[in-house]
Structure formats: C-alpha cells, structure tokens
Coordinates of C-alpha atoms and ligand atoms in Angstrom, one line a residue:
X1 CA 8.5 241.9 120.4
X2 CA 11.1 244.7 120.1
X3 CA 10.3 247.7 122.3
X4 CA 12.6 250.0 120.4
X5 CA 11.0 253.4 120.4
X6 CA 8.8 253.8 117.4
X7 CA 8.7 257.2 115.5
X8 CA 5.1 257.5 114.4
X9 CA 2.8 260.0 112.9
X10 CA -0.7 260.2 114.4
X11 CA -3.2 261.8 111.9
X12 CA -6.4 262.4 113.9
X13 CA -8.5 265.5 113.9
X14 CA -10.4 264.9 117.2
X15 CA -8.1 266.6 119.7
X16 CA -9.1 264.5 122.7
X17 CA -8.7 261.2 120.9
X18 CA -5.4 262.4 119.4
X19 CA -4.2 263.4 122.9
X20 CA -5.2 260.0 124.4
X21 CA -3.4 258.1 121.6
X22 CA -0.2 260.1 121.8
X23 CA -0.2 260.0 125.6
X24 CA -0.4 256.3 125.9
X25 CA 2.1 255.7 123.1
X26 CA 4.5 258.0 124.8
X27 CA 3.9 256.1 128.0
X28 CA 5.0 253.0 126.2
X29 CA 8.3 254.7 125.2
X30 CA 7.4 255.6 121.6
X31 CA 7.6 259.0 119.9
X32 CA 4.3 260.0 118.4
X33 CA 3.9 263.2 116.4
X34 CA 0.3 264.5 116.2
X35 CA -1.1 265.9 112.9
X36 CA -4.7 267.3 112.9
X37 CA -5.0 267.5 109.2
X38 CA -4.0 265.9 105.9
X39 CA -2.0 269.0 104.9
X40 CA 0.0 268.9 108.1
X41 CA 0.6 265.1 107.8
X42 CA 2.0 265.5 104.3
X43 CA 4.3 268.2 105.5
X44 CA 5.5 266.2 108.4
X45 CA 6.2 263.2 106.1
X46 CA 8.2 265.4 103.8
X47 CA 10.3 266.7 106.6
X48 CA 11.2 263.5 108.4
X49 CA 11.0 259.7 108.4
X50 CA 8.4 257.8 110.3
X51 CA 8.3 254.1 110.8
X52 CA 4.6 254.0 111.3
X53 CA 1.7 256.3 110.4
X54 CA -1.6 256.0 112.2
X55 CA -4.2 257.5 109.9
X56 CA -7.7 258.5 110.6
X57 CA -9.8 258.4 107.4
X58 CA -12.3 261.3 107.6
X59 CA -10.6 264.6 108.1
X60 CA -11.9 268.1 107.5
X61 CA -9.5 268.7 104.6
X62 CA -9.5 265.3 102.9
X63 CA -9.0 261.6 103.5
X64 CA -6.3 259.6 105.3
X65 CA -6.2 257.5 102.0
X66 CA -4.5 260.5 100.4
X67 CA -1.7 260.3 102.9
X68 CA -1.5 256.5 102.3
X69 CA -1.3 257.0 98.6
X70 CA 1.6 259.5 99.0
X71 CA 3.5 257.1 101.2
X72 CA 3.1 254.2 98.7
X73 CA 3.9 256.4 95.6
X74 CA 7.1 257.8 97.1
X75 CA 8.0 254.4 98.6
X76 CA 8.5 256.0 102.0
X77 CA 9.8 253.6 104.7
X78 CA 6.6 254.0 106.6
X79 CA 4.0 251.3 107.4
X80 CA 0.4 252.5 107.6
X81 CA -2.3 251.6 110.1
X82 CA -5.7 252.9 109.3
X83 CA -8.1 254.0 112.0
X84 CA -11.7 253.7 111.1
X85 CA -15.3 253.9 112.4
X86 CA -17.6 251.0 111.8
X87 CA -19.3 252.9 108.9
X88 CA -16.1 253.0 106.9
X89 CA -14.9 249.3 107.1
X90 CA -15.2 249.2 103.3
X91 CA -12.8 252.1 103.1
X92 CA -10.5 250.3 105.5
X93 CA -10.4 247.3 103.2
X94 CA -9.6 249.6 100.3
X95 CA -6.8 251.0 102.3
X96 CA -5.4 247.5 102.8
X97 CA -5.5 247.0 99.1
X98 CA -3.6 250.2 98.6
X99 CA -0.9 248.8 100.8
X100 CA -1.8 249.6 104.4
X101 CA -0.2 247.3 107.0
X102 CA -3.4 246.9 109.1
X103 CA -6.5 248.7 110.3
X104 CA -8.2 249.2 113.7
X105 CA -11.8 250.0 114.2
X106 CA -12.8 252.9 116.5
X107 CA -13.1 253.1 119.4
X108 CA -9.6 251.7 119.3
X109 CA -8.3 249.4 122.1
X110 CA -5.1 251.1 123.1
X111 CA -3.3 247.9 124.1
X112 CA -4.1 246.2 120.8
X113 CA -3.1 249.3 118.9
X114 CA 0.2 249.3 120.7
X115 CA 0.9 245.8 119.6
X116 CA 0.0 246.5 116.0
X117 CA 2.1 249.7 116.0
X118 CA 5.1 247.7 117.2
X119 CA 4.6 244.9 114.7
X120 CA 4.3 247.5 111.9
X121 CA 7.5 249.2 113.1
X122 CA 9.4 245.9 113.1
X123 CA 8.3 245.3 109.5
X124 CA 9.3 248.8 108.4
X125 CA 12.7 248.3 110.0
X126 CA 13.2 244.9 108.3
X127 CA 12.2 246.5 104.9
X128 CA 14.8 249.1 105.5
X129 CA 17.5 246.7 106.4
X130 CA 16.8 244.6 103.4
X131 CA 16.8 247.6 101.2
X132 CA 20.1 248.7 102.7
X133 CA 21.5 245.2 102.0
X134 CA 20.4 245.5 98.4
X135 CA 22.2 248.8 98.0
X136 CA 25.3 247.3 99.6
X137 CA 24.9 244.5 97.1
X138 CA 25.2 246.7 94.1
X139 CA 28.5 248.0 95.5
X140 CA 29.7 244.5 96.5
X141 CA 29.9 243.1 92.9
X142 CA 33.5 243.6 91.7
X143 CA 33.0 240.7 89.3
X144 CA 29.6 240.6 87.6
X145 CA 27.5 238.0 89.3
X146 CA 29.9 237.4 92.1
X147 CA 28.7 238.9 95.3
X148 CA 30.8 239.2 98.4
X149 CA 31.8 241.5 101.2
X150 CA 34.1 239.1 102.9
X151 CA 37.6 240.3 103.4
X152 CA 39.3 237.0 102.3
X153 CA 37.1 236.8 99.2
X154 CA 37.9 240.4 98.2
X155 CA 41.6 239.7 98.7
X156 CA 41.2 236.7 96.5
X157 CA 39.5 238.7 93.8
X158 CA 42.2 241.3 94.0
X159 CA 44.7 238.5 93.3
X160 CA 42.5 237.4 90.3
X161 CA 42.7 240.9 89.1
X162 CA 46.5 240.9 89.4
X163 CA 47.2 237.6 87.7
X164 CA 44.4 237.8 85.1
X165 CA 46.6 239.2 82.4
X166 CA 49.5 236.8 83.0
X167 CA 49.5 233.3 81.6
X168 CA 50.1 231.8 85.0
X169 CA 48.2 228.5 85.4
X170 CA 45.8 228.9 88.2
X171 CA 44.4 226.1 90.5
X172 CA 41.1 227.0 92.3
X173 CA 40.5 224.9 95.4
X174 CA 37.3 225.0 97.4
X175 CA 34.4 222.9 98.7
X176 CA 31.5 222.2 96.4
X177 CA 29.4 225.2 95.6
X178 CA 31.9 227.9 96.8
X179 CA 32.1 229.6 93.4
X180 CA 35.1 228.0 91.7
X181 CA 33.6 228.2 88.3
X182 CA 32.4 231.8 88.8
X183 CA 36.0 232.8 89.8
X184 CA 37.4 230.9 86.7
X185 CA 35.1 232.9 84.5
X186 CA 36.0 236.1 86.2
X187 CA 39.7 235.4 85.5
X188 CA 38.9 234.9 81.9
X189 CA 36.8 238.0 81.7
X190 CA 39.6 240.1 83.2
X191 CA 42.4 238.8 81.0
X192 CA 43.6 239.7 77.6
X193 CA 42.2 236.3 76.4
X194 CA 38.7 237.7 76.9
X195 CA 37.9 237.9 73.2
X196 CA 38.7 234.2 72.9
X197 CA 36.7 231.2 74.2
X198 CA 36.3 230.1 77.8
X199 CA 35.9 226.4 77.5
X200 CA 34.9 224.2 80.5
X201 CA 35.1 220.5 80.9
X202 CA 34.0 218.7 84.0
X203 CA 36.6 215.9 84.2
X204 CA 34.6 214.1 86.9
X205 CA 31.4 213.9 84.8
X206 CA 32.9 212.8 81.5
X207 CA 33.3 209.0 81.2
X208 CA 36.9 207.9 81.2
X209 CA 36.6 206.5 77.7
X210 CA 35.4 209.8 76.2
X211 CA 37.7 212.2 78.0
X212 CA 40.6 211.9 75.6
X213 CA 38.5 212.6 72.5
X214 CA 36.7 215.4 74.3
X215 CA 40.0 217.1 75.2
X216 CA 42.0 216.3 72.1
X217 CA 39.4 215.5 69.4
X218 CA 39.7 212.7 66.9
X219 CA 40.4 212.0 63.2
X220 CA 37.8 210.6 60.8
X221 CA 37.9 206.8 61.1
X222 CA 39.8 206.8 64.4
X223 CA 37.2 204.4 65.8
X224 CA 33.8 203.0 64.8
X225 CA 31.5 206.0 64.7
X226 CA 34.2 208.6 64.0
X227 CA 32.6 209.6 60.7
X228 CA 34.2 213.0 60.6
X229 CA 37.1 214.8 62.2
X230 CA 36.2 216.4 65.6
X231 CA 38.1 219.2 67.3
X232 CA 39.0 218.7 70.9
X233 CA 38.5 221.3 73.6
X234 CA 42.3 222.1 73.6
X235 CA 41.8 223.3 70.0
X236 CA 38.4 225.0 70.6
X237 CA 40.0 227.0 73.5
X238 CA 42.9 228.2 71.3
X239 CA 44.0 231.6 72.6
X240 CA 41.4 231.4 75.3
X241 CA 41.0 229.6 78.6
X242 CA 40.5 225.9 79.2
X243 CA 38.8 225.2 82.5
X244 CA 39.5 221.8 83.8
X245 CA 36.9 221.3 86.4
X246 CA 37.2 218.5 89.0
X247 CA 40.7 218.0 87.9
X248 CA 41.3 215.6 90.8
X249 CA 39.1 213.0 89.2
X250 CA 41.3 212.5 86.1
X251 CA 42.7 209.0 85.6
X252 CA 46.4 208.3 85.8
X253 CA 46.6 207.7 82.1
X254 CA 44.9 210.9 81.2
X255 CA 47.1 212.8 83.6
X256 CA 50.1 211.8 81.6
X257 CA 48.5 213.0 78.3
X258 CA 47.4 216.2 79.7
X259 CA 50.8 216.9 81.3
X260 CA 52.5 216.3 77.9
X261 CA 50.1 218.6 76.1
X262 CA 50.7 221.3 78.7
X263 CA 54.5 220.9 78.5
X264 CA 54.9 220.8 74.8
X265 CA 51.8 222.9 73.9
X266 CA 51.2 220.1 71.4
X267 CA 49.0 217.1 71.3
X268 CA 47.6 214.5 68.9
X269 CA 44.0 214.0 68.0
X270 CA 42.8 210.4 68.7
X271 CA 43.8 208.4 65.6
X272 CA 45.9 211.4 64.4
X273 CA 49.6 211.3 63.3
X274 CA 50.2 215.0 63.1
X275 CA 50.9 217.1 66.3
X276 CA 48.4 220.0 66.7
X277 CA 49.5 223.2 68.3
X278 CA 47.3 225.2 70.6
X279 CA 47.8 228.2 72.9
X280 CA 45.6 227.7 76.0
X281 CA 45.8 229.0 79.5
X282 CA 44.7 226.3 81.8
X283 CA 42.6 227.0 84.9
X284 CA 41.9 224.0 87.0
X285 CA 39.5 223.5 89.9
X286 CA 39.1 220.8 92.5
X287 CA 37.3 220.1 95.8
X288 CA 39.9 217.5 96.6
X289 CA 43.1 217.9 98.6
X290 CA 45.5 217.3 95.8
X291 CA 48.5 217.1 98.0
X292 CA 46.9 214.2 99.8
X293 CA 45.9 212.6 96.4
X294 CA 49.6 212.9 95.5
X295 CA 50.7 211.1 98.7
X296 CA 48.1 208.4 98.0
X297 CA 49.6 208.0 94.6
X298 CA 46.4 209.0 92.8
X299 CA 47.6 212.3 91.4
X300 CA 50.9 213.0 89.6
X301 CA 53.1 215.5 91.3
X302 CA 54.5 216.9 88.0
X303 CA 51.0 217.6 86.7
X304 CA 50.2 219.3 90.1
X305 CA 53.2 221.6 89.7
X306 CA 52.2 222.3 86.1
X307 CA 48.7 223.3 87.0
X308 CA 49.5 225.1 90.2
X309 CA 51.2 228.3 89.1
X310 CA 49.1 229.8 91.8
X311 CA 46.5 228.4 94.2
X312 CA 43.3 230.3 94.9
X313 CA 41.7 228.9 98.0
X314 CA 38.0 229.7 98.2
X315 CA 36.7 229.8 101.8
X316 CA 33.6 227.8 102.5
X317 CA 30.5 229.8 103.2
X318 CA 30.4 228.9 106.9
X319 CA 33.7 230.8 107.2
X320 CA 32.3 234.0 105.7
X321 CA 29.2 234.6 107.8
X322 CA 29.3 238.2 106.6
X323 CA 28.3 237.0 103.1
X324 CA 25.3 234.9 104.2
X325 CA 22.7 237.6 104.7
X326 CA 24.1 239.5 101.7
X327 CA 23.8 236.5 99.4
X328 CA 20.5 235.4 100.8
X329 CA 18.9 238.7 100.2
X330 CA 20.5 238.8 96.7
X331 CA 19.0 235.4 95.8
X332 CA 15.6 236.3 97.4
X333 CA 15.4 239.5 95.5
X334 CA 16.1 237.5 92.3
X335 CA 13.5 234.8 92.9
X336 CA 10.9 236.8 94.8
X337 CA 11.3 240.6 94.5
X338 CA 9.7 242.3 97.5
X339 CA 10.0 239.4 100.0
X340 CA 12.1 239.9 103.0
X341 CA 13.8 237.7 105.6
X342 CA 12.7 237.8 109.2
X343 CA 15.3 238.3 111.9
X344 CA 14.9 234.7 113.0
X345 CA 15.4 233.5 109.4
X346 CA 18.6 235.4 109.2
X347 CA 19.7 233.9 112.4
X348 CA 18.9 230.4 111.2
X349 CA 21.0 231.1 108.1
X350 CA 23.9 232.1 110.2
X351 CA 23.6 229.0 112.4
X352 CA 23.5 226.6 109.5
X353 CA 26.9 225.1 108.4
X354 CA 26.2 225.1 104.6
X355 CA 27.8 221.9 103.4
X356 CA 26.6 222.8 99.9
X357 CA 27.9 226.4 100.3
X358 CA 26.5 229.1 98.0
X359 CA 24.8 226.7 95.7
X360 CA 22.8 225.3 98.7
X361 CA 22.0 228.8 99.9
X362 CA 20.8 229.7 96.4
X363 CA 18.5 226.6 96.3
X364 CA 17.3 227.3 99.8
X365 CA 16.2 230.9 98.8
X366 CA 14.6 229.7 95.6
X367 CA 12.6 227.2 97.5
X368 CA 11.6 229.7 100.1
X369 CA 10.6 232.2 97.4
X370 CA 8.4 229.6 95.7
X371 CA 6.8 228.0 98.8
X372 CA 6.5 230.8 101.3
X373 CA 3.1 232.4 100.9
X374 CA 3.6 235.5 103.1
X375 CA 5.8 238.5 102.4
X376 CA 8.2 237.8 105.2
X377 CA 10.2 234.6 104.9
X378 CA 10.4 232.9 108.3
X379 CA 13.0 230.4 109.6
X380 CA 10.5 227.6 109.2
X381 CA 10.2 228.4 105.5
X382 CA 13.9 227.7 104.9
X383 CA 14.7 224.1 103.8
X384 CA 17.6 223.7 106.2
X385 CA 18.6 220.2 107.0
X386 CA 19.4 219.4 110.6
X387 CA 22.9 218.2 110.9
X388 CA 25.3 217.1 113.5
X389 CA 28.0 219.7 114.4
X390 CA 31.0 219.3 112.2
X391 CA 33.6 218.8 115.0
X392 CA 31.5 216.0 116.4
X393 CA 31.4 214.0 113.1
X394 CA 35.0 214.7 112.2
X395 CA 36.4 213.7 115.6
X396 CA 34.3 210.5 115.4
X397 CA 35.9 209.9 112.0
X398 CA 39.4 210.5 113.4
X399 CA 38.6 207.9 116.1
X400 CA 38.0 205.5 113.3
X401 CA 34.6 204.2 114.6
X402 CA 32.7 201.8 112.5
X403 CA 29.1 202.8 111.6
X404 CA 27.8 200.2 114.0
X405 CA 29.9 201.5 116.8
X406 CA 29.0 205.0 116.1
X407 CA 25.3 204.0 116.1
X408 CA 25.7 202.3 119.5
X409 CA 27.3 205.4 121.1
X410 CA 24.7 207.7 119.5
X411 CA 21.7 205.6 120.7
X412 CA 23.2 205.5 124.2
X413 CA 23.7 209.3 124.2
X414 CA 20.1 209.9 123.0
X415 CA 18.8 207.5 125.6
X416 CA 20.8 209.2 128.4
X417 CA 19.5 212.6 127.2
X418 CA 16.0 211.2 127.5
X419 CA 16.7 209.8 130.9
X420 CA 16.3 206.3 129.7
X421 CA 12.8 206.8 128.4
X422 CA 12.7 204.5 125.4
X423 CA 9.6 205.9 123.8
X424 CA 11.0 209.4 123.7
X425 CA 14.3 208.0 122.5
X426 CA 12.7 206.1 119.6
X427 CA 10.8 209.3 118.6
X428 CA 14.0 211.4 118.7
X429 CA 15.9 208.9 116.6
X430 CA 13.0 208.5 114.2
X431 CA 12.7 204.8 114.8
X432 CA 9.7 202.8 115.6
X433 CA 10.0 201.4 119.2
X434 CA 10.5 197.9 118.1
X435 CA 13.5 198.7 116.0
X436 CA 14.9 200.6 118.9
X437 CA 14.5 197.6 121.2
X438 CA 16.2 195.4 118.7
X439 CA 19.1 197.8 118.5
X440 CA 19.1 198.2 122.2
X441 CA 19.9 194.6 122.5
X442 CA 23.2 195.5 121.0
X443 CA 23.8 198.5 123.3
X444 CA 23.6 197.0 126.7
X445 CA 21.6 195.7 129.4
X446 CA 22.6 198.0 132.1
X447 CA 23.2 196.4 135.5
X448 CA 20.3 196.7 137.9
X449 CA 17.8 197.0 135.1
X450 CA 15.4 194.4 134.0
X451 CA 15.3 192.7 130.6
X452 CA 14.8 194.7 127.5
X453 CA 11.1 195.6 126.9
X454 CA 10.0 195.6 130.5
X455 CA 9.2 199.3 130.6
X456 CA 7.4 199.2 127.3
X457 CA 4.2 200.1 129.1
X458 CA 5.3 203.7 129.1
X459 CA 4.3 204.1 125.4
Ligands
LIG501 N1 29.8 234.9 95.5 C1 28.8 234.5 94.7 N2 27.8 235.4 94.3 C2 26.8 234.9 93.6 N3 26.6 233.7 93.2 C3 27.4 232.8 93.6 C4 28.6 233.1 94.4 N4 29.3 232.0 94.6 C5 28.7 231.0 94.0 N5 27.5 231.4 93.4 C6 26.5 230.6 92.6 O1 26.5 229.4 93.3 C7 26.5 228.3 92.3 C8 27.7 227.5 92.5 O2 28.8 228.2 92.1 P1 30.0 227.4 91.2 O3 29.4 226.6 90.2 O4 30.9 228.5 90.7 O5 30.6 226.6 92.4 P2 31.8 225.5 92.3 O6 32.7 225.8 93.4 O7 32.3 225.4 90.9 O8 31.0 224.2 92.7 P3 31.3 222.6 92.3 O9 32.5 222.3 93.1 O10 30.1 221.9 92.9 O11 31.4 222.5 90.8 C9 26.4 229.0 91.0 O12 25.0 229.1 90.6 C10 27.0 230.3 91.2 O13 26.4 231.3 90.3
LIG502 MG1 32.1 223.8 89.5

C-alpha cells in the first residue's frame, strides 16, 4: 500500500471524534482538514482538491449525502468514505449507490479506517492519472485514429506530412500490427489525392490465380465465368492511392507485371488487347526484410527500387514503451468507458514484448474490458501470453539448434532450476510425469544417479 500523504476532508460535527480522527490520520502522515458542517465542507471542496472525503451523515445543517452529491455532480477527483451509526446503514447503502467508495460504521476502528482511506486515495490517484492520459491522448492524435507520443513515431508522421503531397512511392516496413495500414491511409488523407480512392489489396491473402485479375481486371470472355468486363484495382484507384499490402508475398511472375505497370503507367486487362492508362500512387507495405528476400532471389531488385522511393520504418511496440500506457488507456476507454488500469496492470503491459504489437494490445484491452467485472483492471485480467525472452530464442535460432536439441537443453535447464526434482519439473513444463520420464531418457542419465524412475516416489 502506498503511504503517500493523503489530503482528506473530515466532515464530522462531534468535536472530540473529529479531533481523534484527524489526530490519528496526521500521526500516520496524512493531511486531514476538519469541517464541522456541510456548509464548510462544500466551501473547502470549492477551494481545494481532496483525494478522499470522510463524511459523517447526520449534521446540524444537513446530510453528508449532499456533499457526496456535489462531489459526484462536479466530477471532483475525490473518493468518498461515509461514516455512519448503526441506525443509518440504509443511508450508507444509498451512499454507495450514489458513488461513495466505501462506508464505515461508528464507532470506527481507526486502523481499519486508515487502510480504507489509503485504498480510496490510491483509487483517486489512478483515476486522475487515467484522466490525464486521456487528455494527453486528445493532443497525441496528429493523424485521426493514430495515437502516439513516441518521438520516433512522431518523426515518422512528420515525414508522412512532408511527402504526402509528392508522388513519391512509399514503402512501409514494420512488424505485424504496428500500424502500417493506418500510416498508408494517413498518407492518402494528407495528400492532394485525397478526393480520389484509397484502394487496398492484401497481396498475401489473394490467391495467386486471382491476383492478376484483381489488380488489372479482365475482359468479358477472358476465361470461363468472365461474363462481363471487370475493372482492376489499378483502374479503380485512378488518381488515388493503391495500397499493396504484404507486397513481399507477391509471386515472381506477378512482380514482373506490376513492375511493368508501374514503369509504363499502362497495363492490360486479362484477355484484353488494349493498353489501359491509370495514374496511381503506389504505397506498399511489408513485414518482411525485402533486402533479404532479394538476396534469396525471391524479390526483384528492380521492383524494390520502384516501390521504395522512401522507406518508413515503423518501430515495434516494445521499442516504444511510452506508447503502451497511452494506447492501453485509449483502447480501454473505447471498449469500457470508466474502467481504469491498476499500477500492476500497467507494469505488466510494459514488461510484455508484444509480438502482435498494437493489434495485440487492442485485443488484450478489448478482452479485459469484456471479462473484467470490477472497475479497475488488474494484471491478472490481461490476456498476456507468457513467452521466452526474445534474445534467448533468437540466439538459439542463430546457434542452429534443432527442435529436439532445443527441447533437450530446455528440459535440462528446468530440471536444474528445480534441483533435479522431476515432479516439479514436469509441472513446470506442463507435462505429465510419464512423458517427462520418456523424454528424460533422451536427456541423460547423469553419472552417480540411479536408473530413470527411481525417485518417482516423490510425487
Ligand atoms: N498508433 C495507433 N493508434 C491507434 N490504433 C492503432 C495504432 N497503430 C495500430 N493501431 C490499430 O491496430 C490495428 C493494426 O494496425 P494496422 O492494420 O495498421 O497494422 P499493420 O501494420 O498493417 O498490420 P499487419 O502487418 O498485420 O497487416 C488496427 O486496428 C489499427 O487501427
Ligand atoms: Mg496491414
């Protein structure tokens, strides 16, 4: 529990009780301000911010509920704890419905009260932090729908701004879910081509046999089933932007055809004899390393040069930790307005490596919004897969281990971590003990130890 000093208002008309409460809260390092009446409490709330208000209900000039109502109506950053005698438990429940954080019956146990006060203060602070993030959000949206406060991202968006009105072909490179399509759309939005279409095709998802007629269209009778002329996307996108998504997945044959269309600004519909002209700006995206694809002979260098007037490299989410909390609260506000993230949940987000990047974060928040019953989303509510550290897996990959070798080393490592205890090792690996023993046969027998299975009694 945080022991940051809590600024709190203590509304209590009984002077001796008020004194005891304030005294002990002060002893605990907090900053209580006493108010003997509803009128004074309202005045104090107007003048300064309190994280917590401790409200007695029956006062000479009114009810503590009036103060609670004011706090709720004006959306003050104050959490309310109601103090009540046994006779007024009903009223206390009413207070909870109105939005009080908690209630304590009199005579209040000071130690319990202190705990509740500190918890309430923590909640008030979280609410404020989340609200502050949302305000920042509104300022962090240079492109509609694209949220970032990361310096590299903002630099990239500035570049988008600069090249938007040129016809330079742009290649957007980045891992899956980093926002490549969002950036492509932003480029179109900022360009003079904006009144004309933005047409996207996912080259990785369209079957090889269809991609040509998708891109270039076909004439009536070009093949069985071609009952009428169909325009291709190159034509549909005329004067606009053609977004070639997953461009690294295009076959060698199609690469030639696309290259020719880009160089001559002309193409033929499938089954067509007449060249069709079209004025498109091409924006391409890929999550592959195209230079490596070129080396491997899978991607044409001349097409690469043609697409790559400029490369925009989208950093993965794990390299922009400053965006994680911002994006998380943006998505949470969208899917579950009013819910907030606990500090531990924020830490868990920061620690995760986000292989699926922003898309994964979006899904995680959507799930948490739907499944988490309470107002504060905890780390446990986030569907974050456990994963091995990246450097570990990639160095294993560089070492060129087979799966079997990797498994053997991994089992040995987990076994060592569990001091040779096979039951624990099996549990940690998610194996039933028998399977582990079978696999252990392949790991070793270690000198000085008995046959496999001898220490099975431990389970
Ligand atoms: N900075 C951002 N702000 C808000 N939403 C974002 C941001 N970046 C990505 N998203 C959202 O994340 C999802 C994935 O983004 P997008 O489709 O642009 O990624 P991509 O790089 O094209 O992914 P893929 O390689 O898998 O096609 C979309 O729903 C998008 O709206
Ligand atoms: Mg995409």
